[in-house]
Amino acid sequence: MAGQGYNVIDLFCGCGGFSLGFEKAGFNVLLGIDVWKDALTTFEYNHKKSKSLQADLSILSPEEIVPLLKSKQIDVIIGGPPCQGISVAGKRIVDDIRNRLYENFVRFVDYFRPKAFVMENVPNILSIGNGIIKDSIVKDFSKLGYTIEYKVLTASDYGVPQNRRRAIFVGFLNGHHFIFPKPFETGKITSSEALSDLPEDSVTDGDNYPICPQSEYQILMRKHSDKLYNHQITIHNQTTKDIISLVPDGGNYKDLPKELQDTRKVHIAWTRLNSQKPSFTIDTGHRHHFHYSYNRIPTARESARIQSFPDNYIFTCSRTSQLKQIGNAVPPLMSEELAKSLLEQL
């Protein structure tokens, strides 16, 4: 597979989840571009064969990256333009300038004319404004000669212990209609299958695992790792811990006594992972989601497991930054399934 040698650039690459899946499927990721330095620091640390560029894609011209590519052909462009304007958390404003960030993706596709592209976004991008953004995405890429297919995929269908839903657009230049990967027929990976080998307390980076793997998924995540990293816990105040302790496995604020239900003004407050189900979509560290049995938020490593980053993928910068990097990422196992399907169809 790896012998195919298809070259990829990753726009809005973040910490590198999308790229990791494509690398594992046998693509060469030449370059990752992002505006956020912290995410690029993690990308660089884990993608030694790729170049990285800190740049604002709304003003970067495609010509400017040509010298970095060493005259190599670009076969595939991947990326997830930021979507604050259309995520459920944000106000859904059709003309929000951030919803036009995909147009920068269009510019790069227009310039490099890759054989295919894969663009990821929040599911709402398909429905907002009666589909106005989706229709303009399809129109803009079709004008360039690409045949577009789009679909909402759920990460837990592809071995990721998380019910994260994402809209995926795939375009082929040769008129081929992309066929999305079929969901796995095996059972979904639960939160406890993902996390039960990670201890309640902090582990110093580079120390041995204190617990043996308890599941196939944990064995897979540890495959190239014999040490534990990014497992430093957040210390909550006693009041917070006392409130968390009242929420059962899989519960939320509705399980609290009436007088405590409004202590946080968000509908996702005081939500515990359900040990027997895949996780809900992990966010970028808003501190409202808690471990299914420990009275704390997940560590960066636990969040990375929920996103399907292997344990040898090391996150850099502050703990708050790490949680944000992880929450923004494309789950690598889902990315890998997309990349395998793309490879077969290329």
PDB file of C-alpha atoms in Angstrom, residues 153-298:
ATOM      1  CA  LEU A 153     -19.977   9.769   9.453  1.00  0.00           C
ATOM      2  CA  THR A 154     -20.069   8.679  13.096  1.00  0.00           C
ATOM      3  CA  ALA A 155     -16.604   7.927  14.466  1.00  0.00           C
ATOM      4  CA  SER A 156     -17.803   5.012  16.640  1.00  0.00           C
ATOM      5  CA  ASP A 157     -18.720   3.137  13.423  1.00  0.00           C
ATOM      6  CA  TYR A 158     -14.986   2.970  12.624  1.00  0.00           C
ATOM      7  CA  GLY A 159     -13.416   1.729  15.850  1.00  0.00           C
ATOM      8  CA  VAL A 160     -13.283   5.085  17.664  1.00  0.00           C
ATOM      9  CA  PRO A 161     -14.736   4.997  21.214  1.00  0.00           C
ATOM     10  CA  GLN A 162     -16.710   8.200  20.600  1.00  0.00           C
ATOM     11  CA  ASN A 163     -20.034   9.054  18.964  1.00  0.00           C
ATOM     12  CA  ARG A 164     -18.497  12.013  17.179  1.00  0.00           C
ATOM     13  CA  ARG A 165     -20.394  12.926  14.007  1.00  0.00           C
ATOM     14  CA  ARG A 166     -18.661  14.745  11.191  1.00  0.00           C
ATOM     15  CA  ALA A 167     -19.661  15.855   7.708  1.00  0.00           C
ATOM     16  CA  ILE A 168     -17.150  14.628   5.130  1.00  0.00           C
ATOM     17  CA  PHE A 169     -16.915  15.988   1.576  1.00  0.00           C
ATOM     18  CA  VAL A 170     -14.854  14.002  -0.942  1.00  0.00           C
ATOM     19  CA  GLY A 171     -14.136  15.168  -4.470  1.00  0.00           C
ATOM     20  CA  PHE A 172     -12.586  13.259  -7.365  1.00  0.00           C
ATOM     21  CA  LEU A 173     -11.179  14.976 -10.470  1.00  0.00           C
ATOM     22  CA  ASN A 174     -11.689  11.955 -12.735  1.00  0.00           C
ATOM     23  CA  GLY A 175     -15.482  11.857 -12.460  1.00  0.00           C
ATOM     24  CA  HIS A 176     -15.478   8.981  -9.964  1.00  0.00           C
ATOM     25  CA  HIS A 177     -18.164   9.072  -7.262  1.00  0.00           C
ATOM     26  CA  PHE A 178     -16.457   8.360  -3.941  1.00  0.00           C
ATOM     27  CA  ILE A 179     -17.836   5.378  -2.028  1.00  0.00           C
ATOM     28  CA  PHE A 180     -17.645   5.927   1.734  1.00  0.00           C
ATOM     29  CA  PRO A 181     -16.172   3.190   3.942  1.00  0.00           C
ATOM     30  CA  LYS A 182     -18.744   0.810   5.407  1.00  0.00           C
ATOM     31  CA  PRO A 183     -19.270   0.913   9.180  1.00  0.00           C
ATOM     32  CA  PHE A 184     -17.534  -1.883  11.091  1.00  0.00           C
ATOM     33  CA  GLU A 185     -19.730  -4.875  11.883  1.00  0.00           C
ATOM     34  CA  THR A 186     -18.026  -5.486  15.222  1.00  0.00           C
ATOM     35  CA  GLY A 187     -19.429  -3.955  18.423  1.00  0.00           C
ATOM     36  CA  LYS A 188     -18.640  -0.357  19.299  1.00  0.00           C
ATOM     37  CA  ILE A 189     -15.740   0.411  21.637  1.00  0.00           C
ATOM     38  CA  THR A 190     -16.915   1.612  25.048  1.00  0.00           C
ATOM     39  CA  SER A 191     -15.403   4.289  27.270  1.00  0.00           C
ATOM     40  CA  SER A 192     -14.164   1.686  29.761  1.00  0.00           C
ATOM     41  CA  GLU A 193     -12.581  -0.375  26.957  1.00  0.00           C
ATOM     42  CA  ALA A 194     -10.756   2.822  26.009  1.00  0.00           C
ATOM     43  CA  LEU A 195      -9.710   4.028  29.458  1.00  0.00           C
ATOM     44  CA  SER A 196      -9.771   1.332  32.163  1.00  0.00           C
ATOM     45  CA  ASP A 197      -5.974   0.829  32.091  1.00  0.00           C
ATOM     46  CA  LEU A 198      -5.273   4.505  32.871  1.00  0.00           C
ATOM     47  CA  PRO A 199      -5.022   5.262  36.610  1.00  0.00           C
ATOM     48  CA  GLU A 200      -6.957   7.749  38.716  1.00  0.00           C
ATOM     49  CA  ASP A 201      -3.847   9.741  39.624  1.00  0.00           C
ATOM     50  CA  SER A 202      -1.197  11.540  37.574  1.00  0.00           C
ATOM     51  CA  VAL A 203       1.692   9.663  35.986  1.00  0.00           C
ATOM     52  CA  THR A 204       4.982  11.421  35.286  1.00  0.00           C
ATOM     53  CA  ASP A 205       5.696  11.629  31.549  1.00  0.00           C
ATOM     54  CA  GLY A 206       7.826   8.673  30.452  1.00  0.00           C
ATOM     55  CA  ASP A 207       7.002   6.426  33.411  1.00  0.00           C
ATOM     56  CA  ASN A 208       5.863   2.837  32.954  1.00  0.00           C
ATOM     57  CA  TYR A 209       2.180   1.995  32.676  1.00  0.00           C
ATOM     58  CA  PRO A 210       0.968   1.131  36.204  1.00  0.00           C
ATOM     59  CA  ILE A 211      -1.838  -1.142  34.905  1.00  0.00           C
ATOM     60  CA  CYS A 212      -1.795  -3.883  32.235  1.00  0.00           C
ATOM     61  CA  PRO A 213      -4.032  -3.443  29.176  1.00  0.00           C
ATOM     62  CA  GLN A 214      -7.590  -4.624  29.810  1.00  0.00           C
ATOM     63  CA  SER A 215      -9.001  -4.687  26.259  1.00  0.00           C
ATOM     64  CA  GLU A 216      -8.110  -5.197  22.584  1.00  0.00           C
ATOM     65  CA  TYR A 217      -8.456  -1.471  22.039  1.00  0.00           C
ATOM     66  CA  GLN A 218      -5.953  -0.691  24.795  1.00  0.00           C
ATOM     67  CA  ILE A 219      -3.496  -3.184  23.288  1.00  0.00           C
ATOM     68  CA  LEU A 220      -3.939  -1.404  19.933  1.00  0.00           C
ATOM     69  CA  MET A 221      -3.380   2.041  21.484  1.00  0.00           C
ATOM     70  CA  ARG A 222      -0.196   0.847  23.257  1.00  0.00           C
ATOM     71  CA  LYS A 223       1.158  -0.967  20.208  1.00  0.00           C
ATOM     72  CA  HIS A 224       4.292   1.181  19.755  1.00  0.00           C
ATOM     73  CA  SER A 225       4.458   2.589  23.260  1.00  0.00           C
ATOM     74  CA  ASP A 226       6.000   1.205  26.421  1.00  0.00           C
ATOM     75  CA  LYS A 227       5.753   4.429  28.458  1.00  0.00           C
ATOM     76  CA  LEU A 228       2.880   6.687  29.435  1.00  0.00           C
ATOM     77  CA  TYR A 229       2.689  10.393  28.535  1.00  0.00           C
ATOM     78  CA  ASN A 230       0.160  13.231  28.926  1.00  0.00           C
ATOM     79  CA  HIS A 231      -1.593  11.638  31.916  1.00  0.00           C
ATOM     80  CA  GLN A 232      -1.584  14.532  34.388  1.00  0.00           C
ATOM     81  CA  ILE A 233      -4.839  15.015  36.228  1.00  0.00           C
ATOM     82  CA  THR A 234      -6.662  18.284  36.868  1.00  0.00           C
ATOM     83  CA  ILE A 235      -7.044  19.060  40.560  1.00  0.00           C
ATOM     84  CA  HIS A 236     -10.596  20.239  41.227  1.00  0.00           C
ATOM     85  CA  ASN A 237     -11.681  22.015  44.397  1.00  0.00           C
ATOM     86  CA  GLN A 238     -13.486  19.937  47.011  1.00  0.00           C
ATOM     87  CA  THR A 239     -16.928  21.389  46.197  1.00  0.00           C
ATOM     88  CA  THR A 240     -16.566  20.399  42.537  1.00  0.00           C
ATOM     89  CA  LYS A 241     -15.391  16.907  43.490  1.00  0.00           C
ATOM     90  CA  ASP A 242     -18.298  16.520  45.907  1.00  0.00           C
ATOM     91  CA  ILE A 243     -20.794  17.459  43.194  1.00  0.00           C
ATOM     92  CA  ILE A 244     -19.193  15.147  40.597  1.00  0.00           C
ATOM     93  CA  SER A 245     -19.357  12.300  43.106  1.00  0.00           C
ATOM     94  CA  LEU A 246     -23.163  12.594  43.179  1.00  0.00           C
ATOM     95  CA  VAL A 247     -23.426  11.921  39.435  1.00  0.00           C
ATOM     96  CA  PRO A 248     -23.599   8.212  38.517  1.00  0.00           C
ATOM     97  CA  ASP A 249     -21.733   6.539  35.646  1.00  0.00           C
ATOM     98  CA  GLY A 250     -23.339   7.906  32.454  1.00  0.00           C
ATOM     99  CA  GLY A 251     -25.364  10.528  34.370  1.00  0.00           C
ATOM    100  CA  ASN A 252     -25.585  14.316  34.187  1.00  0.00           C
ATOM    101  CA  TYR A 253     -26.879  17.394  36.035  1.00  0.00           C
ATOM    102  CA  LYS A 254     -30.381  15.898  36.168  1.00  0.00           C
ATOM    103  CA  ASP A 255     -29.051  13.327  38.657  1.00  0.00           C
ATOM    104  CA  LEU A 256     -28.072  16.051  41.120  1.00  0.00           C
ATOM    105  CA  PRO A 257     -30.254  17.393  43.945  1.00  0.00           C
ATOM    106  CA  LYS A 258     -32.472  20.247  42.706  1.00  0.00           C
ATOM    107  CA  GLU A 259     -30.456  22.955  44.447  1.00  0.00           C
ATOM    108  CA  LEU A 260     -27.262  21.880  42.624  1.00  0.00           C
ATOM    109  CA  GLN A 261     -28.707  21.465  39.134  1.00  0.00           C
ATOM    110  CA  ASP A 262     -28.208  25.102  38.151  1.00  0.00           C
ATOM    111  CA  THR A 263     -24.668  25.504  39.489  1.00  0.00           C
ATOM    112  CA  ARG A 264     -23.453  25.584  35.881  1.00  0.00           C
ATOM    113  CA  LYS A 265     -25.518  27.291  33.226  1.00  0.00           C
ATOM    114  CA  VAL A 266     -24.870  24.898  30.330  1.00  0.00           C
ATOM    115  CA  HIS A 267     -26.973  21.911  29.298  1.00  0.00           C
ATOM    116  CA  ILE A 268     -23.906  19.643  29.132  1.00  0.00           C
ATOM    117  CA  ALA A 269     -22.874  20.394  32.715  1.00  0.00           C
ATOM    118  CA  TRP A 270     -21.873  17.640  35.130  1.00  0.00           C
ATOM    119  CA  THR A 271     -22.001  14.929  32.466  1.00  0.00           C
ATOM    120  CA  ARG A 272     -20.165  11.679  33.159  1.00  0.00           C
ATOM    121  CA  LEU A 273     -18.929   9.331  30.462  1.00  0.00           C
ATOM    122  CA  ASN A 274     -20.935   6.115  30.281  1.00  0.00           C
ATOM    123  CA  SER A 275     -18.491   3.263  30.881  1.00  0.00           C
ATOM    124  CA  GLN A 276     -20.626   0.877  28.787  1.00  0.00           C
ATOM    125  CA  LYS A 277     -21.011   3.101  25.708  1.00  0.00           C
ATOM    126  CA  PRO A 278     -18.748   5.083  23.400  1.00  0.00           C
ATOM    127  CA  SER A 279     -18.065   8.591  24.688  1.00  0.00           C
ATOM    128  CA  PHE A 280     -20.142  11.573  23.596  1.00  0.00           C
ATOM    129  CA  THR A 281     -18.236  14.055  21.434  1.00  0.00           C
ATOM    130  CA  ILE A 282     -15.384  15.395  23.527  1.00  0.00           C
ATOM    131  CA  ASP A 283     -15.034  19.143  23.359  1.00  0.00           C
ATOM    132  CA  THR A 284     -11.969  21.311  23.621  1.00  0.00           C
ATOM    133  CA  GLY A 285     -11.661  21.246  27.398  1.00  0.00           C
ATOM    134  CA  HIS A 286     -14.718  23.098  28.718  1.00  0.00           C
ATOM    135  CA  ARG A 287     -14.490  21.177  31.998  1.00  0.00           C
ATOM    136  CA  HIS A 288     -18.095  19.959  32.045  1.00  0.00           C
ATOM    137  CA  HIS A 289     -17.432  16.308  31.147  1.00  0.00           C
ATOM    138  CA  PHE A 290     -16.129  13.848  33.700  1.00  0.00           C
ATOM    139  CA  HIS A 291     -14.598  10.406  33.879  1.00  0.00           C
ATOM    140  CA  TYR A 292     -17.124   7.586  34.329  1.00  0.00           C
ATOM    141  CA  SER A 293     -15.770   6.703  37.790  1.00  0.00           C
ATOM    142  CA  TYR A 294     -13.062   9.207  38.812  1.00  0.00           C
ATOM    143  CA  ASN A 295     -14.235  12.572  40.142  1.00  0.00           C
ATOM    144  CA  ARG A 296     -12.334  14.666  37.617  1.00  0.00           C
ATOM    145  CA  ILE A 297     -12.261  15.640  33.962  1.00  0.00           C
ATOM    146  CA  PRO A 298     -10.354  13.272  31.641  1.00  0.00           C
TER     147      PRO A 298
END
